[in-house]
XYZ file of C-alpha atoms in Angstrom:
572
model
C 0.000 0.000 0.000
C 1.389 3.359 -1.032
C 1.953 5.970 1.630
C -0.314 8.991 1.548
C 0.935 11.835 -0.570
C 2.200 14.904 1.273
C -0.779 16.944 0.046
C -3.355 14.688 1.703
C -1.344 13.186 4.558
C -2.876 14.008 7.914
C -0.776 16.467 9.876
C 0.231 15.852 13.467
C -1.283 18.581 15.667
C 1.201 21.226 16.733
C 0.731 20.470 20.432
C 1.415 16.769 19.933
C 4.597 17.578 18.013
C 5.892 19.796 20.816
C 5.079 17.170 23.455
C 6.683 14.398 21.373
C 9.848 16.467 21.009
C 9.949 17.074 24.763
C 9.594 20.850 24.423
C 6.463 21.027 26.598
C 4.754 18.673 29.036
C 1.138 17.568 28.597
C 0.233 19.750 31.579
C 1.904 22.798 30.004
C 0.127 22.082 26.731
C -3.188 21.972 28.601
C -2.462 25.341 30.180
C -1.582 26.809 26.783
C -4.773 25.430 25.225
C -6.807 27.008 28.019
C -4.979 30.316 27.548
C -5.563 30.053 23.777
C -9.306 29.627 24.276
C -9.536 32.458 26.771
C -7.589 34.938 24.668
C -8.853 33.915 21.239
C -5.331 33.479 19.844
C -3.351 30.782 18.068
C -1.807 27.922 20.036
C 1.679 28.972 18.985
C 1.089 32.509 20.221
C -0.186 31.169 23.547
C 2.876 28.927 23.981
C 5.269 31.817 23.324
C 3.270 34.244 25.509
C 3.445 31.785 28.425
C 7.211 31.360 27.845
C 6.801 27.616 27.320
C 8.655 27.534 23.992
C 10.955 29.836 22.063
C 10.113 31.329 18.715
C 12.759 29.133 17.112
C 11.206 25.982 18.632
C 7.797 27.069 17.374
C 9.126 27.742 13.873
C 10.724 24.290 13.709
C 7.496 22.637 14.882
C 5.392 24.586 12.394
C 7.794 23.631 9.636
C 7.591 19.973 10.644
C 3.830 20.210 10.800
C 3.683 21.700 7.323
C 0.851 24.043 8.318
C 2.493 27.259 7.198
C 5.692 28.119 5.406
C 8.552 29.147 7.660
C 11.780 30.812 6.616
C 15.029 31.779 8.274
C 14.943 35.512 7.572
C 18.133 37.494 7.013
C 18.640 40.948 5.435
C 20.502 39.347 2.548
C 17.371 37.697 1.101
C 15.279 40.864 1.159
C 14.888 42.728 -2.133
C 15.086 46.325 -0.984
C 12.987 47.703 -3.846
C 10.169 45.292 -2.890
C 10.462 46.117 0.810
C 10.250 49.808 -0.105
C 6.814 49.218 -1.644
C 5.436 48.391 1.802
C 7.410 51.187 3.449
C 9.088 51.520 6.802
C 6.119 52.945 8.731
C 3.736 50.201 7.613
C 6.387 47.497 8.059
C 7.049 48.565 11.642
C 3.368 48.994 12.414
C 2.478 45.515 11.121
C 5.812 43.910 12.134
C 6.216 42.507 8.637
C 8.631 42.923 5.731
C 8.118 42.340 2.001
C 10.866 40.024 0.758
C 10.459 39.516 -2.995
C 8.027 39.507 -5.890
C 7.622 36.377 -8.028
C 5.013 36.072 -10.807
C 3.126 39.060 -9.447
C 2.891 37.670 -5.888
C 4.801 39.375 -3.078
C 6.199 37.199 -0.299
C 5.908 38.852 3.112
C 7.576 37.605 6.293
C 5.722 38.117 9.561
C 5.339 36.430 12.933
C 1.748 35.268 12.378
C 0.851 34.704 8.706
C -2.709 33.739 9.657
C -3.533 37.243 10.966
C -6.045 38.226 8.305
C -6.311 41.877 9.348
C -2.596 42.533 8.861
C -2.349 40.472 5.678
C -5.250 42.463 4.237
C -3.517 45.743 5.023
C -0.353 44.574 3.272
C -2.223 43.344 0.198
C -4.060 46.656 -0.135
C -0.852 48.629 0.304
C 0.937 46.598 -2.392
C -2.144 46.242 -4.640
C -1.297 42.623 -5.431
C -1.679 39.116 -3.980
C 0.423 38.361 -0.914
C 2.001 35.098 0.196
C 2.604 35.354 3.945
C 5.308 33.238 5.609
C 6.408 32.846 9.212
C 9.644 34.309 10.523
C 10.814 35.010 14.047
C 9.775 38.459 15.202
C 13.301 39.388 16.219
C 14.512 38.564 12.687
C 11.710 40.609 11.118
C 12.597 43.629 13.247
C 16.305 43.205 12.491
C 15.619 43.177 8.745
C 13.445 46.283 8.996
C 16.267 48.066 10.830
C 18.790 46.924 8.235
C 16.752 47.776 5.130
C 15.033 51.097 5.887
C 16.284 54.588 6.450
C 13.144 56.702 5.979
C 9.578 56.403 7.249
C 6.758 55.752 4.792
C 3.695 57.928 4.243
C 1.052 58.076 6.986
C -2.164 56.088 6.636
C -5.060 58.173 5.226
C -7.743 59.297 7.653
C -11.368 58.238 7.406
C -12.326 61.633 5.950
C -9.593 61.341 3.304
C -10.750 57.864 2.350
C -14.382 58.998 1.993
C -13.675 62.304 0.249
C -11.084 60.917 -2.147
C -12.074 57.293 -2.819
C -9.749 55.359 -5.097
C -12.195 54.790 -7.938
C -9.462 53.316 -10.117
C -8.747 50.446 -7.744
C -9.841 46.955 -8.744
C -10.643 43.815 -6.788
C -7.590 42.382 -5.073
C -6.927 38.670 -4.935
C -5.651 37.997 -1.479
C -3.872 34.820 -0.492
C -4.015 34.134 3.234
C -2.533 31.175 5.072
C -5.409 29.501 6.928
C -6.003 26.303 8.830
C -6.900 24.479 5.583
C -4.311 22.628 3.535
C -4.009 25.357 0.925
C -4.197 29.139 1.176
C -7.654 30.501 0.323
C -8.151 33.204 -2.276
C -10.651 35.957 -1.558
C -11.741 38.891 -3.693
C -11.673 42.021 -1.611
C -12.781 45.531 -2.456
C -9.943 47.900 -1.695
C -12.172 50.832 -0.730
C -14.091 48.691 1.766
C -10.896 47.488 3.428
C -9.572 51.070 3.569
C -12.794 52.309 5.202
C -12.964 49.477 7.763
C -9.342 50.013 8.757
C -9.777 53.796 8.876
C -12.877 53.501 11.100
C -11.086 51.150 13.511
C -8.030 53.395 13.528
C -10.045 56.540 14.214
C -12.220 54.807 16.811
C -9.150 53.669 18.706
C -7.602 57.146 18.493
C -10.827 58.634 19.904
C -10.692 56.170 22.854
C -13.950 54.550 21.738
C -14.860 51.389 23.605
C -17.421 50.386 20.966
C -17.865 51.128 17.270
C -21.381 50.699 15.882
C -22.221 50.090 12.226
C -25.989 50.633 12.047
C -28.001 50.187 8.807
C -30.442 53.003 8.237
C -32.751 54.054 5.428
C -30.171 56.563 4.178
C -27.071 54.384 4.550
C -24.740 52.713 7.077
C -24.378 54.925 10.149
C -21.026 54.721 11.964
C -21.172 55.703 15.628
C -18.562 55.747 18.406
C -19.174 55.193 22.117
C -16.680 57.353 24.008
C -16.847 57.756 27.794
C -20.135 55.873 27.735
C -21.854 58.310 25.330
C -22.774 57.546 21.712
C -21.915 60.027 18.958
C -22.452 59.944 15.200
C -19.284 59.851 13.124
C -20.291 59.381 9.492
C -23.001 57.857 7.317
C -21.512 55.545 4.701
C -23.162 55.169 1.281
C -25.818 52.511 0.781
C -23.611 50.428 -1.507
C -21.441 49.541 1.501
C -24.302 48.366 3.728
C -23.583 44.735 2.780
C -19.862 44.944 2.102
C -18.801 46.446 5.444
C -20.573 43.791 7.601
C -19.247 41.054 5.291
C -15.704 42.404 5.718
C -16.020 42.559 9.508
C -17.409 39.015 9.615
C -14.464 37.791 7.549
C -12.056 39.436 9.992
C -13.754 37.626 12.906
C -13.875 34.276 11.044
C -17.691 34.366 10.918
C -19.904 33.132 8.099
C -20.275 36.006 5.588
C -23.208 34.245 3.906
C -25.269 34.042 7.130
C -27.325 37.232 7.238
C -30.450 36.112 9.102
C -29.020 34.966 12.455
C -26.842 36.804 15.011
C -23.163 35.874 15.087
C -20.321 36.662 17.458
C -16.589 36.295 17.019
C -13.190 37.727 17.862
C -10.171 38.982 16.016
C -6.812 40.548 16.740
C -5.470 43.706 15.130
C -2.510 45.976 15.589
C -3.653 49.587 15.602
C -1.174 52.418 16.094
C 1.340 50.045 17.601
C -1.138 48.514 20.068
C -2.337 44.916 20.054
C -6.129 45.255 20.091
C -8.710 42.535 20.634
C -11.847 43.051 18.576
C -15.094 41.493 19.793
C -17.434 41.561 16.801
C -21.162 40.841 17.027
C -23.721 40.988 14.245
C -27.510 40.977 14.278
C -30.094 41.248 11.477
C -32.332 44.334 11.288
C -35.030 45.536 8.896
C -32.473 47.497 6.823
C -29.612 45.001 6.956
C -27.016 43.724 9.407
C -25.982 45.790 12.404
C -22.426 45.222 13.633
C -20.861 46.283 16.931
C -17.098 46.100 17.405
C -15.758 46.287 20.954
C -12.115 47.336 21.257
C -9.837 46.269 24.087
C -6.116 46.812 24.436
C -4.516 43.406 25.013
C -1.710 45.020 27.015
C -4.205 46.393 29.556
C -3.658 45.071 33.046
C -6.015 44.983 36.056
C -6.120 48.120 38.180
C -5.515 47.940 41.897
C -7.885 49.091 44.625
C -6.055 52.367 45.167
C -6.532 53.442 41.524
C -10.288 52.961 41.014
C -11.445 56.126 42.767
C -12.341 54.950 46.266
C -12.207 57.317 49.205
C -9.899 56.192 52.057
C -12.821 55.060 54.249
C -14.407 53.229 51.307
C -11.109 51.536 50.523
C -10.797 50.343 54.108
C -14.396 49.040 54.133
C -13.832 47.097 50.925
C -10.611 45.595 52.235
C -12.436 44.397 55.346
C -15.119 42.782 53.169
C -12.594 40.566 51.383
C -10.494 39.695 54.417
C -10.698 35.976 55.097
C -11.319 32.816 53.127
C -15.098 32.527 52.999
C -18.170 34.634 52.371
C -19.671 36.460 49.402
C -18.892 39.970 48.108
C -21.085 41.511 45.383
C -20.386 44.215 42.825
C -23.714 45.740 41.750
C -24.811 48.004 38.940
C -26.200 48.000 35.415
C -24.218 46.874 32.391
C -21.290 49.162 31.661
C -21.003 50.526 35.200
C -17.480 49.205 35.837
C -18.339 46.136 37.933
C -15.762 43.957 36.170
C -13.010 46.526 36.790
C -13.809 46.430 40.503
C -13.747 42.623 40.581
C -10.348 42.594 38.855
C -9.065 45.201 41.311
C -10.171 42.953 44.188
C -8.368 40.021 42.563
C -5.209 42.108 42.244
C -5.498 43.018 45.941
C -5.898 39.342 46.941
C -3.289 37.968 44.538
C -0.417 36.530 46.566
C 1.858 33.460 46.405
C -0.060 31.790 49.254
C -3.487 32.332 47.621
C -5.135 30.219 44.918
C -7.289 32.371 42.623
C -9.771 30.900 40.139
C -12.089 32.892 37.856
C -15.110 31.883 35.752
C -15.775 34.513 33.094
C -17.695 35.041 29.870
C -15.347 35.915 28.270
C -12.017 36.361 30.064
C -11.356 40.089 29.668
C -7.983 40.546 31.353
C -5.204 38.088 32.059
C -4.384 37.910 35.774
C -0.912 36.554 36.449
C -1.142 33.913 39.146
C -4.831 33.128 38.577
C -6.484 30.123 36.923
C -9.025 31.625 34.526
C -11.897 29.634 33.004
C -13.782 30.958 29.982
C -17.466 30.019 29.792
C -18.430 28.345 26.498
C -22.098 27.435 26.478
C -21.878 26.072 22.947
C -19.559 23.359 24.266
C -21.587 22.861 27.447
C -19.311 24.835 29.774
C -21.801 27.006 31.664
C -21.203 29.252 34.661
C -22.490 26.534 36.982
C -20.363 23.774 35.486
C -17.324 26.067 35.467
C -17.928 26.992 39.119
C -18.221 23.366 40.176
C -15.000 22.591 38.322
C -13.319 25.580 39.975
C -14.313 24.371 43.442
C -12.456 21.114 42.740
C -9.284 23.144 42.118
C -8.775 23.849 45.848
C -9.266 27.628 45.519
C -8.966 30.280 48.206
C -10.769 32.897 46.107
C -13.259 32.370 43.279
C -14.398 35.186 41.007
C -17.575 34.701 38.909
C -18.102 37.483 36.403
C -21.893 37.471 36.811
C -24.732 35.692 38.625
C -27.131 35.452 35.716
C -29.278 32.424 36.588
C -30.728 30.760 39.722
C -28.543 27.645 39.580
C -25.303 29.639 39.453
C -26.503 31.949 42.228
C -27.366 29.066 44.540
C -24.089 27.268 43.828
C -22.087 30.449 44.437
C -23.739 31.167 47.776
C -23.346 27.551 48.919
C -19.665 27.718 47.986
C -19.242 30.978 49.913
C -20.758 29.396 53.026
C -18.273 26.517 52.948
C -15.317 28.550 51.667
C -13.659 29.920 49.498
C -14.244 33.672 49.321
C -16.545 34.313 46.345
C -16.477 37.567 44.375
C -19.189 38.165 41.803
C -21.546 40.734 40.289
C -25.287 41.199 39.826
C -27.310 43.640 37.774
C -29.199 45.883 40.184
C -29.761 49.559 40.906
C -28.049 49.813 44.289
C -26.781 47.844 47.286
C -30.051 46.957 49.022
C -31.589 45.929 45.701
C -28.616 43.655 45.033
C -29.340 41.744 48.240
C -32.952 41.273 47.171
C -31.755 40.206 43.727
C -30.059 37.169 45.280
C -33.311 36.166 46.939
C -35.196 36.714 43.677
C -32.764 34.296 42.000
C -33.974 31.588 44.364
C -31.276 31.687 47.046
C -32.812 31.086 50.504
C -32.837 34.299 52.522
C -31.089 32.672 55.492
C -28.238 31.574 53.202
C -27.889 35.120 51.870
C -27.828 36.504 55.409
C -25.126 34.047 56.481
C -22.922 34.266 53.358
C -23.016 37.918 52.323
C -20.225 40.142 53.601
C -21.024 43.257 51.665
C -22.046 44.940 48.429
C -20.343 47.660 46.406
C -22.685 49.410 43.952
C -21.291 51.793 41.374
C -21.897 53.996 38.358
C -19.659 55.657 35.794
C -20.104 59.382 35.121
C -18.168 61.623 32.775
C -15.313 63.663 34.194
C -15.195 67.406 33.484
C -12.300 68.308 31.193
C -9.608 69.923 33.323
C -8.468 72.210 30.502
C -11.807 73.965 30.030
C -13.516 73.589 33.412
C -15.295 76.682 34.663
C -17.780 77.582 37.448
C -21.403 77.882 36.325
C -24.873 78.516 37.672
C -26.824 75.322 37.003
C -30.521 75.311 36.152
C -32.557 76.062 39.310
C -34.936 73.159 38.662
C -32.000 70.739 38.461
C -30.535 71.996 41.733
C -33.919 71.694 43.398
C -34.654 68.195 42.072
C -31.305 66.898 43.251
C -31.932 68.264 46.747
C -29.510 71.216 46.876
C -29.660 74.993 46.699
C -27.845 77.573 44.607
C -25.792 78.478 47.683
C -24.503 74.910 48.029
C -22.024 75.436 45.164
C -19.785 76.286 43.483
C -20.813 74.130 40.531
C -18.749 73.405 37.438
C -18.959 72.323 33.826
C -16.618 72.086 30.820
C -16.788 74.857 28.230
C -15.486 72.575 25.468
C -12.032 72.656 23.900
C -9.888 70.835 21.381
C -8.534 68.506 24.056
C -12.018 67.150 24.869
C -13.394 67.313 21.316
C -15.620 70.219 22.445
C -17.687 67.950 24.701
C -16.615 69.473 28.027
C -15.771 65.992 29.320
C -12.711 63.787 29.187
C -12.648 60.356 30.811
C -14.925 58.977 33.491
C -14.986 58.602 37.271
C -16.861 56.152 39.490
C -19.569 56.782 42.027
C -19.707 54.255 44.853
C -22.185 53.012 47.445
C -20.817 50.482 49.947
C -23.017 48.352 52.198
C -21.228 46.279 54.818
C -23.375 43.535 56.337
C -23.950 43.908 60.060
C -25.883 41.611 62.426
C -28.838 44.023 62.306
C -28.905 44.070 58.498
C -28.492 40.290 58.354
C -31.528 39.921 60.632
C -33.666 41.881 58.136
C -32.405 39.717 55.265
C -33.018 36.500 57.219
C -36.683 37.328 57.774
C -37.010 38.288 54.096
C -37.434 42.026 54.669
C -37.764 44.270 51.627
C -35.027 46.461 50.132
C -36.603 49.668 51.473
C -36.334 48.472 55.070
C -32.783 47.284 54.471
C -31.779 50.610 52.924
C -33.349 52.648 55.724
C -31.377 50.806 58.410
C -28.172 50.981 56.332
C -28.621 54.767 56.057
C -28.918 54.955 59.831
C -25.665 53.011 60.071
C -23.841 55.460 57.795
C -24.506 54.312 54.233
C -23.531 56.972 51.667
C -25.742 56.609 48.596
C -24.650 56.797 44.967
C -26.331 60.177 44.590
C -24.687 61.574 47.711
C -21.288 60.403 46.486
C -22.054 61.993 43.110
C -23.040 65.309 44.684
C -19.807 65.354 46.664
C -17.791 64.805 43.487
C -19.823 67.420 41.594
C -19.117 70.016 44.288
C -15.429 69.079 44.056
C -15.493 69.928 40.350
C -14.972 66.373 39.112
C -18.319 66.019 37.315
C -21.552 67.947 36.740
C -24.861 67.907 38.586
C -26.580 66.906 35.344
C -24.352 63.818 35.063
C -25.074 62.834 38.652
C -28.815 63.340 38.291
C -28.999 61.371 35.037
C -26.904 58.478 36.319
C -28.046 57.851 39.885
C -31.275 55.974 40.430
C -32.282 57.376 43.781
C -31.259 59.802 46.475
C-alpha cells in the first residue's frame, strides 16, 4: 500500500509535536490550550506568551507540521525595492517585511501569517496578492532596521478615504494562510478594506470602547461610544451596507453568507502600535445587518484598589469585606457601570503566592498573572455553573464569577461561599439593598444570603469634566432643586469645550460608589425576608452613603456635573 501523498497526509497537531519532542509537558500544553481559548489566539502565540517555547522551537514545529511556510529571515534575502513598496512605517506597524516579488505575488515575512487583518492591510498597500510566511519576530525587526532609512507615508484618515475614494482600484486577490491545507483566495474591495481600517483606527484614536455600524434608510451609520456616550461619526453610502458587515465578519472568522441569524466572534489587530482585541457581534435588522465592534487593548492590566477612585474610608471598608477565606462579596450596577473593573481590582489586591485564585468569566477580559481563569463556552456545554463546580475542585482560596445570571449559578455560588472559598461576583441591580434582594429573587434562601453575604459595592460611571476647560457655572434652578440642593450649596462646574475634549466638556470617566457592609442588624432583616426599602433605611442609619450623595460630593469638588449625577443615579 502506497503511503499517503504529502498533500493529503494528515498532519500531526502542533501540540502533539511539541510534546513528542519534549519541548512542553502535557500539563503545560493543557495550560496553553486554556490560555488560547480564553484569549482567542493561536496555540503557537499562547505557547510563546506563556514562555513555554521559544520562537525558534515554534518555527521548527510549524515547519515539521507543514501548516504554514517558515523561513530563516536574514537581510541578505530581502529585495530592498520590494520592501520599499510596503514602506518603513507600515512594516514597523504591522511587524512585517516584504521580501520579494515572483510572478506578481509578493512574499511577506511576519510572525503570524494567519492574521487576516494585517495580511489584508499589506495586500491593499501593495495592490497585489500576498504570500505570507512565518519568521521570528526578532529577525523581522532586524531586517526592517537593516533595510530602511526613511519612514513611509502616513495612513489616510477616514475623511480622506471617503472624500477621495480610489475609484481606479480593482478587486484584489488575497492569499491568506489559513487552517486548511491550501491558502484561500478571496476577492476584496480595496475601498471597503480602507474604510474598515480607517474607522477602527479613528475609533481607537478617539478612545472609543465600541464602534457601531448601524443600517439606516439613508445608509450605514457609523457611531462611536466614548466615555459611555454615543456620537455619530459618518453615514456611509448605501452600496457599503452589505460589504462592510461582510468584511467585519471575515475578519472575525464568521460566516459572511449568514445574514439572518446573530453571530459573534473575535479577532486581533494591531492599531497604532497597540495589540487590540476586537469582539465583533452581528444581528439582522429591517435594513440590513448591524455590527458592533468592541475594542480592548490586550496590554491592559487589572487596576488595583487604590486606583479605582475609592475614598480612604471606602477603601478600608472594601478591604475588610474581602479579608478571610469565605463569604460572598457583590459588585452591583447596570451593564457598563465598571463592575468587572472592581472585581479585577479585588483580585489584584488578593493575589499573593499563598493564595489560589480561580475565575469563571464570559469571556475572560484581562489576564491575571497567578490566577487560573476559566472561559465560559455554552456552545460546548461549559456554563457558569459547570465552570464553578469545576473551579471548586481546584482547591481555591478565592473564586471570582463574572456574573450571577441564573438561579442555579446563584445558589451554587452562595453555597460555595458558606463553605469557603471567598466568592467575588456581580449582579445587575440599581443599588446595594436591591442587590441583596436580587439574590433572593434568584432563588437563594434568605437565610443563606444573610449568612454568606459580607457586603455589596454598587457603582456607576459618570463623565469627568475636562480639566483644561472647566469653569464655574450657575446650574438650572430646577436641576438643583430636584437633586436636593440649593444655589448656595455650590460652586458648581462644567466644561466649556475645547480641542482637548473634542468640544464635549468631558474627558474620561470617574466612578460613584455606594458600599453596604453587612452587620448583624442588616443580616436579621435579610433572614426574615425584609424588603429592600427596610434594608436601605437601616443601612442609612448606620452610615450608608448613597450613589447620589457620592455623586453630589464629586460634583461640588469639580470632578463632574450635577446633570451627570442626576442622570446616572437611580435614587437619592
